């Protein structure tokens, strides 16, 4: 079937254009019929449309229908003209490229291609589909290590959240530079075209024109994209009506050419429960802060969560029980489980216990969370949208806040936590070396073998699990997320850690303290103070003279 947004193949597009031509002819006839009916209908005359239970419709209905149809057809015709012009240009470039390749293949000597291994596919459709297959659109590719994965970047209509910061770039790009803005606007418009003009294979019913819901740019929720140099750019777009739990998910791919539609599906998250699993030992004050965030976001707003707390040891256990009971009593909230464990703390062990303790059905979406994590309502939606059992797991990149005593050292009082949640390079950084916060279904966690429970203490167990998914057939979604923050706390690196764990802990401690510039000010504090004393002495000497 010839369909898709801006297909890049001549034979596909020609077939599609013939269908569009027939469609335009039918539409013109329909418009003429509706116009004649509207003209013939007087102000007091009603007509009955067949198949609608005999409900009367007057002249105003036909005029509204005519105007809507006319606008849709004009928009569609303009879009087709742009696509045809773009296609002609792309087709000419592809023909020139193929001609050059053919000449190279026919020429003898070392410049020719050997055994056909490096030959471009003769069929452009085959080539573009091979690019899509290599780009992890439908199934995951087995990746040797966490360093080989190309992460996504996330964006809204006004911001891009980027990982590759360097010393001159910011974690949040706002305003978005013009070339990137034009690209993303084109992509969003392409996604809207796919949704508002569905193909048969999209599984949407062909409603009456007056009943069909039309999506606009205001319904765009969030998007992800990543570019691989040898494949192209993959886009994942999500649209939703206001106050709706049903999302339209559009996947687009640009194989270094025109955009291609891959698929368009509906994602209903209304009944998707998230089991938030928190392993804990001590840290009761931090737990009180966590419950405050949990109450505001999960209980009062989202209302589709379950909290599982796995607590190690006896010290602080009663305070945790008391905090949970108080929250339960004040909010009439019973969807929580407290599991006391009389063992030495192990994060992997705690998460494993929490995953196995689920009894409300065989499968559930799990969010592995720490007590220092602050998340928003939007993050819970992102967690649901980017996980699919048996297909995708989600590893968001957390924005880690620096030590507020350093960041806000010039203020008498520290601002409240809610005011510290900003994406600035002096306020924090994308924690791209951390893999502890993750959304995945219980069935995938169990099938992959869970954590390596031989690992004790801090750090390495998360990387081991992440590597398992990278080497599986599941797609690993990795992207910075605007609604997920790691709150600063003093980090202690225990002597009992292995050398590898201790090195990772010290590295994390240094990265977590302050920005490059702030750390520089601390390191060179004595030099700065000497400079200030010299300047003060010079000023005083001049005044005395």
Coordinates of C-alpha atoms in Angstrom, one line a residue:
X1 CA 0.0 0.0 0.0
X2 CA 1.3 3.5 -0.9
X3 CA 1.1 5.6 2.3
X4 CA 3.3 7.4 4.8
X5 CA 4.4 11.0 5.3
X6 CA 6.7 12.2 2.5
X7 CA 7.8 8.8 1.2
X8 CA 11.2 9.0 -0.4
X9 CA 10.6 6.5 -3.2
X10 CA 9.3 7.4 -6.6
X11 CA 7.2 4.4 -7.2
X12 CA 5.6 4.7 -3.7
X13 CA 4.9 8.3 -4.1
X14 CA 3.5 7.9 -7.6
X15 CA 1.0 5.4 -6.4
X16 CA 0.2 7.6 -3.4
X17 CA -0.3 10.6 -5.7
X18 CA -2.8 8.6 -7.9
X19 CA -4.8 7.8 -4.8
X20 CA -4.7 11.5 -3.8
X21 CA -5.8 12.5 -7.2
X22 CA -8.8 10.3 -7.0
X23 CA -9.4 11.5 -3.5
X24 CA -9.4 15.1 -4.6
X25 CA -11.8 14.4 -7.4
X26 CA -14.2 12.7 -5.0
X27 CA -13.8 15.5 -2.5
X28 CA -14.6 18.1 -5.2
X29 CA -17.7 16.3 -6.1
X30 CA -18.7 16.1 -2.4
X31 CA -18.1 19.8 -2.0
X32 CA -20.3 20.6 -5.0
X33 CA -23.0 18.4 -3.7
X34 CA -22.8 20.0 -0.2
X35 CA -22.7 23.5 -1.8
X36 CA -25.8 22.7 -3.8
X37 CA -27.6 21.4 -0.8
X38 CA -26.6 24.4 1.3
X39 CA -27.8 26.8 -1.4
X40 CA -31.1 25.0 -1.8
X41 CA -31.8 24.9 1.9
X42 CA -33.9 27.8 3.2
X43 CA -33.7 29.2 6.7
X44 CA -36.7 27.2 7.8
X45 CA -36.1 24.1 5.8
X46 CA -34.5 21.0 7.4
X47 CA -32.9 18.0 5.6
X48 CA -32.3 14.6 6.9
X49 CA -29.0 12.9 6.4
X50 CA -29.2 9.1 5.9
X51 CA -27.8 6.9 8.6
X52 CA -28.1 9.4 11.4
X53 CA -31.4 8.3 12.9
X54 CA -33.5 10.8 11.0
X55 CA -32.0 13.8 12.8
X56 CA -32.7 17.1 10.9
X57 CA -29.9 19.4 9.7
X58 CA -30.4 22.8 8.3
X59 CA -28.5 25.2 6.1
X60 CA -26.0 26.2 8.8
X61 CA -24.9 22.6 9.2
X62 CA -24.0 22.2 5.5
X63 CA -22.3 25.6 5.4
X64 CA -20.1 24.6 8.4
X65 CA -19.4 21.2 6.8
X66 CA -18.6 22.8 3.5
X67 CA -16.2 25.3 5.2
X68 CA -14.4 22.6 7.2
X69 CA -14.1 20.3 4.2
X70 CA -12.8 23.2 2.1
X71 CA -10.1 24.1 4.6
X72 CA -9.0 20.5 5.0
X73 CA -8.8 20.0 1.2
X74 CA -6.9 23.2 0.6
X75 CA -4.4 22.3 3.4
X76 CA -4.0 18.8 2.1
X77 CA -3.5 20.0 -1.5
X78 CA -0.9 22.5 -0.4
X79 CA 0.9 19.8 1.6
X80 CA 0.8 17.5 -1.4
X81 CA 2.3 20.1 -3.7
X82 CA 5.2 20.7 -1.2
X83 CA 5.8 17.0 -1.0
X84 CA 5.8 16.5 -4.8
X85 CA 8.3 19.4 -5.2
X86 CA 10.5 18.0 -2.5
X87 CA 10.2 14.5 -4.0
X88 CA 11.3 15.6 -7.4
X89 CA 14.4 17.2 -6.0
X90 CA 15.2 14.2 -3.8
X91 CA 14.6 11.8 -6.7
X92 CA 17.0 13.7 -8.9
X93 CA 19.6 13.7 -6.3
X94 CA 19.1 9.9 -5.7
X95 CA 19.3 9.2 -9.4
X96 CA 22.5 11.1 -9.7
X97 CA 23.9 9.2 -6.7
X98 CA 22.9 5.8 -8.1
X99 CA 24.3 6.7 -11.5
X100 CA 27.6 7.5 -9.8
X101 CA 27.6 4.3 -7.8
X102 CA 26.8 2.3 -10.9
X103 CA 29.7 3.8 -12.7
X104 CA 32.0 3.0 -9.8
X105 CA 30.8 -0.6 -9.7
X106 CA 31.3 -1.1 -13.4
X107 CA 34.8 0.4 -13.3
X108 CA 37.7 -2.1 -12.8
X109 CA 40.5 -1.9 -10.3
X110 CA 40.7 -1.1 -6.6
X111 CA 38.2 1.7 -6.9
X112 CA 35.5 -0.9 -7.7
X113 CA 33.5 -2.5 -4.9
X114 CA 34.6 -6.0 -3.7
X115 CA 32.3 -9.0 -3.5
X116 CA 29.3 -6.6 -3.3
X117 CA 29.7 -6.3 0.5
X118 CA 29.8 -2.5 0.4
X119 CA 27.3 -2.0 -2.4
X120 CA 24.3 0.3 -1.9
X121 CA 21.0 -1.5 -2.4
X122 CA 19.7 -1.1 -5.9
X123 CA 16.2 -0.5 -4.6
X124 CA 15.9 2.8 -2.7
X125 CA 12.9 1.4 -0.7
X126 CA 15.0 -1.5 0.4
X127 CA 17.8 0.8 1.4
X128 CA 15.6 3.1 3.5
X129 CA 13.9 0.2 5.2
X130 CA 17.3 -1.2 6.1
X131 CA 18.2 2.2 7.7
X132 CA 15.0 2.0 9.8
X133 CA 15.8 -1.5 10.9
X134 CA 19.3 -0.6 12.0
X135 CA 18.0 2.4 13.9
X136 CA 16.2 0.4 16.6
X137 CA 12.7 1.5 15.6
X138 CA 10.9 -1.9 16.0
X139 CA 13.4 -4.1 17.9
X140 CA 16.4 -3.4 20.0
X141 CA 19.9 -4.0 18.8
X142 CA 22.4 -5.8 21.0
X143 CA 24.9 -3.2 22.3
X144 CA 28.2 -4.2 23.9
X145 CA 28.4 -1.7 26.7
X146 CA 26.8 1.4 28.2
X147 CA 29.2 3.6 26.4
X148 CA 28.0 2.5 23.0
X149 CA 24.4 3.5 23.4
X150 CA 23.4 6.8 21.7
X151 CA 21.0 8.5 24.1
X152 CA 17.9 10.5 23.0
X153 CA 17.4 14.2 23.6
X154 CA 14.0 15.4 24.8
X155 CA 12.1 18.5 23.7
X156 CA 8.9 20.6 24.0
X157 CA 7.8 23.4 21.8
X158 CA 10.0 25.8 23.6
X159 CA 12.9 23.8 25.1
X160 CA 15.5 21.1 24.2
X161 CA 17.1 19.1 27.1
X162 CA 20.5 18.1 25.9
X163 CA 23.2 15.9 27.4
X164 CA 26.3 17.0 25.5
X165 CA 26.9 20.1 27.5
X166 CA 30.7 20.8 27.4
X167 CA 31.8 24.0 29.1
X168 CA 29.9 26.4 26.8
X169 CA 26.6 24.6 26.3
X170 CA 23.7 24.5 28.8
X171 CA 21.7 21.5 30.0
X172 CA 18.5 23.2 28.8
X173 CA 18.5 25.1 25.4
X174 CA 16.1 28.0 25.6
X175 CA 15.4 29.7 23.3
X176 CA 16.1 27.0 20.8
X177 CA 18.5 28.0 18.0
X178 CA 16.8 28.7 14.7
X179 CA 18.1 25.7 12.7
X180 CA 17.0 23.2 15.4
X181 CA 13.7 25.0 15.9
X182 CA 12.9 24.9 12.2
X183 CA 13.7 21.1 12.2
X184 CA 11.5 20.4 15.2
X185 CA 8.7 22.5 14.0
X186 CA 8.8 20.5 10.7
X187 CA 8.7 17.3 12.6
X188 CA 5.8 18.3 14.8
X189 CA 3.9 19.4 11.7
X190 CA 4.7 16.0 10.1
X191 CA 3.4 14.2 13.2
X192 CA 0.2 16.3 13.1
X193 CA -0.3 15.4 9.4
X194 CA 0.0 11.7 10.2
X195 CA -2.6 11.9 13.0
X196 CA -5.1 14.2 11.2
X197 CA -4.9 12.2 8.0
X198 CA -4.7 8.6 9.1
X199 CA -4.1 5.6 6.8
X200 CA -6.1 2.5 7.0
X201 CA -3.2 0.6 8.7
X202 CA -3.3 3.1 11.6
X203 CA -6.4 1.4 12.9
X204 CA -8.5 4.6 13.2
X205 CA -12.1 4.7 12.3
X206 CA -13.1 7.0 9.5
X207 CA -15.5 9.2 11.5
X208 CA -17.8 11.8 10.0
X209 CA -15.7 15.0 9.2
X210 CA -17.7 17.0 11.8
X211 CA -17.0 14.3 14.5
X212 CA -13.3 13.6 13.9
X213 CA -11.0 15.2 16.4
X214 CA -8.3 17.4 14.9
X215 CA -5.0 17.8 16.7
X216 CA -3.0 21.0 16.7
X217 CA 0.4 22.0 17.9
X218 CA -1.1 22.9 21.3
X219 CA -1.7 19.2 21.8
X220 CA 2.0 18.3 21.5
X221 CA 3.1 16.9 24.8
X222 CA 6.7 15.9 24.4
X223 CA 9.2 14.5 21.9
X224 CA 12.4 12.5 21.8
X225 CA 15.0 12.4 19.0
X226 CA 18.5 11.0 18.4
X227 CA 20.8 11.1 15.4
X228 CA 23.2 8.3 14.5
X229 CA 25.7 9.3 11.9
X230 CA 25.4 6.2 9.8
X231 CA 21.6 5.8 9.9
X232 CA 19.6 9.0 10.3
X233 CA 17.4 10.7 12.9
X234 CA 14.7 8.9 14.8
X235 CA 11.8 11.0 16.3
X236 CA 9.2 9.8 18.9
X237 CA 6.3 12.3 19.3
X238 CA 3.4 12.2 21.8
X239 CA 0.2 14.2 21.4
X240 CA -2.8 14.3 23.7
X241 CA -6.0 16.3 24.1
X242 CA -6.4 18.4 27.3
X243 CA -7.2 16.4 30.4
X244 CA -7.0 13.1 28.5
X245 CA -5.0 9.9 29.4
X246 CA -5.0 8.7 25.8
X247 CA -2.0 9.7 23.8
X248 CA -1.2 9.6 20.1
X249 CA 2.3 8.2 19.5
X250 CA 3.9 9.0 16.2
X251 CA 7.3 7.6 15.1
X252 CA 9.1 9.4 12.3
X253 CA 12.5 8.7 10.7
X254 CA 14.7 10.8 8.6
X255 CA 17.3 8.6 6.8
X256 CA 19.4 11.7 5.8
X257 CA 16.6 12.6 3.4
X258 CA 12.9 13.4 3.6
X259 CA 11.0 12.4 6.7
X260 CA 9.3 8.9 6.6
X261 CA 6.4 7.8 8.6
X262 CA 7.1 4.6 10.4
X263 CA 3.9 4.1 12.4
X264 CA 1.1 5.8 14.3
X265 CA -0.5 4.3 17.4
X266 CA -2.7 5.2 20.3
X267 CA -1.4 4.7 23.9
X268 CA -4.0 4.7 26.7
X269 CA -2.3 5.2 30.1
X270 CA -5.5 5.6 32.2
X271 CA -5.2 2.2 33.8
X272 CA -1.4 2.0 34.0
X273 CA -0.4 1.7 37.7
X274 CA 3.2 2.6 38.6
X275 CA 4.7 0.7 41.5
X276 CA 7.4 3.1 43.0
X277 CA 10.0 1.0 44.8
X278 CA 12.2 2.8 47.3
X279 CA 15.0 0.9 49.1
X280 CA 15.9 2.6 52.4
X281 CA 18.1 2.5 55.5
X282 CA 18.0 5.4 57.9
X283 CA 17.7 8.8 56.2
X284 CA 14.3 9.4 57.9
X285 CA 14.4 13.2 57.4
X286 CA 15.0 12.7 53.7
X287 CA 12.1 10.2 53.7
X288 CA 9.7 12.8 55.2
X289 CA 10.7 15.2 52.3
X290 CA 10.2 12.3 49.8
X291 CA 6.7 11.6 51.2
X292 CA 5.8 15.3 50.9
X293 CA 6.6 15.2 47.1
X294 CA 4.8 11.8 46.8
X295 CA 1.7 13.2 48.4
X296 CA 1.6 16.3 46.2
X297 CA 2.2 14.5 42.9
X298 CA 1.0 10.9 43.3
X299 CA -1.9 11.1 45.7
X300 CA -3.4 14.5 45.0
X301 CA -2.8 14.6 41.3
X302 CA -1.9 11.3 39.5
X303 CA -3.8 8.8 41.7
X304 CA -2.5 5.8 39.8
X305 CA 0.5 4.7 41.9
X306 CA 1.6 2.2 44.5
X307 CA 4.4 2.9 46.9
X308 CA 6.7 0.0 48.1
X309 CA 9.3 0.8 50.7
X310 CA 11.9 -1.8 51.5
X311 CA 13.6 -0.8 54.8
X312 CA 16.8 -2.3 56.0
X313 CA 17.6 -2.6 59.8
X314 CA 15.7 -1.5 62.9
X315 CA 17.1 2.0 63.5
X316 CA 14.6 4.5 62.1
X317 CA 12.0 1.8 61.2
X318 CA 9.4 3.2 63.6
X319 CA 9.8 6.7 62.3
X320 CA 9.2 5.4 58.7
X321 CA 6.1 3.5 59.9
X322 CA 4.7 6.5 61.6
X323 CA 5.2 8.8 58.6
X324 CA 3.4 6.3 56.3
X325 CA 0.5 5.9 58.8
X326 CA 0.2 9.7 59.1
X327 CA 0.0 10.1 55.3
X328 CA -2.4 7.2 55.0
X329 CA -4.7 8.7 57.6
X330 CA -4.7 12.2 56.3
X331 CA -5.1 11.3 52.7
X332 CA -7.1 8.0 53.0
X333 CA -4.3 6.4 51.0
X334 CA -3.8 2.6 51.3
X335 CA -1.8 1.8 48.2
X336 CA 1.5 1.3 49.9
X337 CA 3.6 -1.6 51.2
X338 CA 6.3 -1.5 53.9
X339 CA 8.7 -4.4 53.9
X340 CA 11.2 -4.5 56.8
X341 CA 14.4 -6.5 56.1
X342 CA 16.8 -7.5 58.8
X343 CA 19.9 -7.4 56.6
X344 CA 22.8 -5.2 55.7
X345 CA 21.7 -2.5 53.2
X346 CA 21.9 -3.4 49.5
X347 CA 20.1 -1.3 47.0
X348 CA 19.9 -4.1 44.4
X349 CA 18.6 -6.5 47.1
X350 CA 16.0 -4.0 48.2
X351 CA 14.7 -3.4 44.7
X352 CA 14.6 -7.1 44.0
X353 CA 12.5 -7.7 47.1
X354 CA 10.2 -4.9 46.2
X355 CA 9.7 -6.3 42.6
X356 CA 8.9 -9.8 43.8
X357 CA 6.5 -8.6 46.5
X358 CA 4.0 -7.4 44.0
X359 CA 0.7 -9.4 44.4
X360 CA -1.9 -7.4 42.5
X361 CA -1.7 -9.2 39.2
X362 CA 1.2 -10.7 37.3
X363 CA 2.7 -7.6 35.8
X364 CA 3.1 -3.9 36.7
X365 CA 5.1 -0.9 35.6
X366 CA 7.9 -0.3 38.2
X367 CA 9.8 2.8 38.9
X368 CA 13.1 2.1 40.8
X369 CA 13.5 5.3 42.9
X370 CA 15.8 6.6 45.6
X371 CA 14.7 8.7 48.6
X372 CA 16.6 11.7 47.3
X373 CA 14.7 11.8 44.0
X374 CA 12.1 14.6 43.3
X375 CA 9.8 13.9 40.4
X376 CA 6.9 15.8 38.8
X377 CA 3.5 14.7 37.5
X378 CA 4.9 15.0 33.9
X379 CA 7.6 12.5 34.7
X380 CA 5.0 9.9 35.7
X381 CA 3.4 10.4 32.3
X382 CA 6.8 10.1 30.5
X383 CA 7.5 6.9 32.5
X384 CA 4.3 5.3 31.2
X385 CA 4.8 6.4 27.6
X386 CA 8.4 5.2 27.2
X387 CA 7.9 1.6 28.6
X388 CA 6.3 -1.3 26.8
X389 CA 6.3 -4.8 28.3
X390 CA 8.5 -7.1 26.2
X391 CA 9.7 -4.3 24.0
X392 CA 11.0 -1.1 25.8
X393 CA 12.6 -0.2 29.1
X394 CA 13.2 3.5 30.1
X395 CA 16.4 4.8 31.6
X396 CA 15.9 8.5 32.2
X397 CA 18.8 10.8 32.8
X398 CA 18.3 12.7 36.1
X399 CA 19.2 16.3 36.6
X400 CA 21.4 16.3 39.7
X401 CA 21.4 19.5 41.9
X402 CA 24.7 20.8 43.3
X403 CA 25.3 21.6 47.0
X404 CA 22.8 24.5 47.7
X405 CA 25.2 26.0 50.3
X406 CA 27.7 26.6 47.4
X407 CA 25.2 27.5 44.7
X408 CA 23.3 30.0 46.9
X409 CA 26.2 30.9 49.2
X410 CA 25.6 34.6 48.6
X411 CA 22.1 34.5 50.1
X412 CA 21.3 34.6 53.8
X413 CA 18.7 31.9 53.5
X414 CA 18.6 29.0 51.1
X415 CA 15.5 29.1 48.8
X416 CA 12.9 26.3 49.3
X417 CA 13.5 23.1 47.3
X418 CA 10.8 23.9 44.8
X419 CA 12.7 27.0 43.8
X420 CA 15.9 25.1 43.4
X421 CA 14.5 22.9 40.6
X422 CA 16.0 24.7 37.6
X423 CA 18.0 23.5 34.7
X424 CA 21.1 25.8 34.9
X425 CA 24.7 24.7 34.6
X426 CA 25.6 26.4 37.9
X427 CA 22.7 24.7 39.6
X428 CA 23.3 21.1 38.5
X429 CA 24.1 18.7 35.8
X430 CA 22.7 15.8 33.8
X431 CA 23.7 12.6 35.7
X432 CA 24.6 10.7 32.6
X433 CA 26.8 8.2 34.4
X434 CA 24.0 7.1 36.7
X435 CA 21.6 4.2 35.8
X436 CA 19.7 3.7 39.1
X437 CA 16.4 5.5 38.2
X438 CA 14.6 3.4 35.7
X439 CA 11.0 2.5 34.5
X440 CA 10.5 -1.1 33.4
X441 CA 7.8 -3.7 33.6
X442 CA 8.1 -6.5 36.3
X443 CA 7.9 -9.2 33.6
X444 CA 10.9 -7.8 31.8
X445 CA 12.9 -7.4 35.0
X446 CA 12.2 -11.0 35.9
X447 CA 12.9 -12.3 32.4
X448 CA 16.2 -10.5 32.2
X449 CA 17.3 -12.1 35.6
X450 CA 17.1 -9.0 37.8
X451 CA 20.0 -7.6 39.7
X452 CA 23.3 -9.4 40.5
X453 CA 22.6 -10.0 44.2
X454 CA 26.3 -10.7 44.9
X455 CA 26.9 -7.0 44.6
X456 CA 26.7 -5.3 47.9
X457 CA 26.5 -1.6 48.8
X458 CA 26.7 1.3 46.3
X459 CA 26.7 1.6 42.6
X460 CA 27.7 -1.3 40.4
X461 CA 24.5 -3.3 40.5
X462 CA 22.6 -0.7 38.4
X463 CA 25.2 -0.8 35.7
X464 CA 25.1 -4.6 35.6
X465 CA 21.3 -4.6 35.0
X466 CA 21.6 -1.8 32.4
X467 CA 24.2 -3.9 30.5
X468 CA 21.8 -6.9 30.5
X469 CA 19.1 -4.8 28.8
X470 CA 21.7 -3.4 26.3
X471 CA 22.6 -7.0 25.3
X472 CA 19.0 -8.1 25.0
X473 CA 16.4 -7.6 22.2
X474 CA 14.6 -4.9 24.2
X475 CA 14.9 -1.2 23.2
X476 CA 16.6 0.9 25.8
X477 CA 15.2 4.4 25.9
X478 CA 17.8 6.8 27.4
X479 CA 17.1 10.5 27.5
X480 CA 17.3 13.5 29.9
X481 CA 14.0 14.2 31.6
X482 CA 13.0 17.6 32.8
X483 CA 10.7 16.4 35.6
X484 CA 13.3 14.2 37.5
X485 CA 15.7 15.8 40.0
X486 CA 18.3 14.3 42.3
X487 CA 18.4 16.5 45.5
X488 CA 21.8 17.1 46.9
X489 CA 22.9 15.3 50.1
X490 CA 26.3 14.7 51.6
X491 CA 27.8 11.5 50.3
X492 CA 29.9 9.2 52.4
X493 CA 32.1 6.6 50.8
X494 CA 32.5 3.6 53.2
X495 CA 35.8 1.8 53.6
X496 CA 34.0 -1.5 53.0
X497 CA 33.5 -0.7 49.3
X498 CA 35.6 -2.5 46.7
X499 CA 38.2 -0.3 44.9
X500 CA 36.0 0.0 41.9
X501 CA 32.9 1.0 44.0
X502 CA 35.0 3.4 46.1
X503 CA 36.4 5.1 42.9
X504 CA 32.9 5.5 41.5
X505 CA 31.7 6.9 44.8
X506 CA 34.4 9.5 45.1
X507 CA 33.9 10.5 41.4
X508 CA 30.2 10.9 42.1
X509 CA 30.9 12.9 45.2
X510 CA 33.2 15.3 43.4
X511 CA 30.7 15.7 40.4
X512 CA 27.8 16.2 42.9
X513 CA 29.3 19.2 44.8
X514 CA 29.4 22.2 42.5
X515 CA 29.9 23.4 38.9
X516 CA 33.3 23.7 37.3
X517 CA 33.4 27.4 38.0
X518 CA 32.2 27.1 41.6
X519 CA 34.7 24.4 42.3
X520 CA 37.4 26.6 40.8
X521 CA 36.5 29.4 43.1
X522 CA 36.8 27.1 46.1
X523 CA 40.2 25.6 44.9
X524 CA 41.6 29.1 44.3
X525 CA 40.0 30.7 47.3
X526 CA 43.4 31.5 48.9
X527 CA 44.7 33.0 45.7
X528 CA 41.5 35.1 45.3
X529 CA 41.8 36.4 49.0
X530 CA 45.4 37.4 48.4
X531 CA 44.4 39.3 45.3
X532 CA 41.6 41.1 47.2
X533 CA 44.0 42.0 50.1
X534 CA 46.5 43.5 47.6
X535 CA 43.8 45.5 45.9
X536 CA 42.6 46.8 49.2
X537 CA 46.2 47.8 50.2
X538 CA 46.7 49.6 46.9
X539 CA 43.4 51.5 47.3
X540 CA 44.3 52.5 50.9
X541 CA 47.8 53.7 49.8
X542 CA 46.3 55.9 47.1
X543 CA 43.8 57.4 49.5
X544 CA 46.6 58.3 52.0
X545 CA 48.7 59.9 49.2

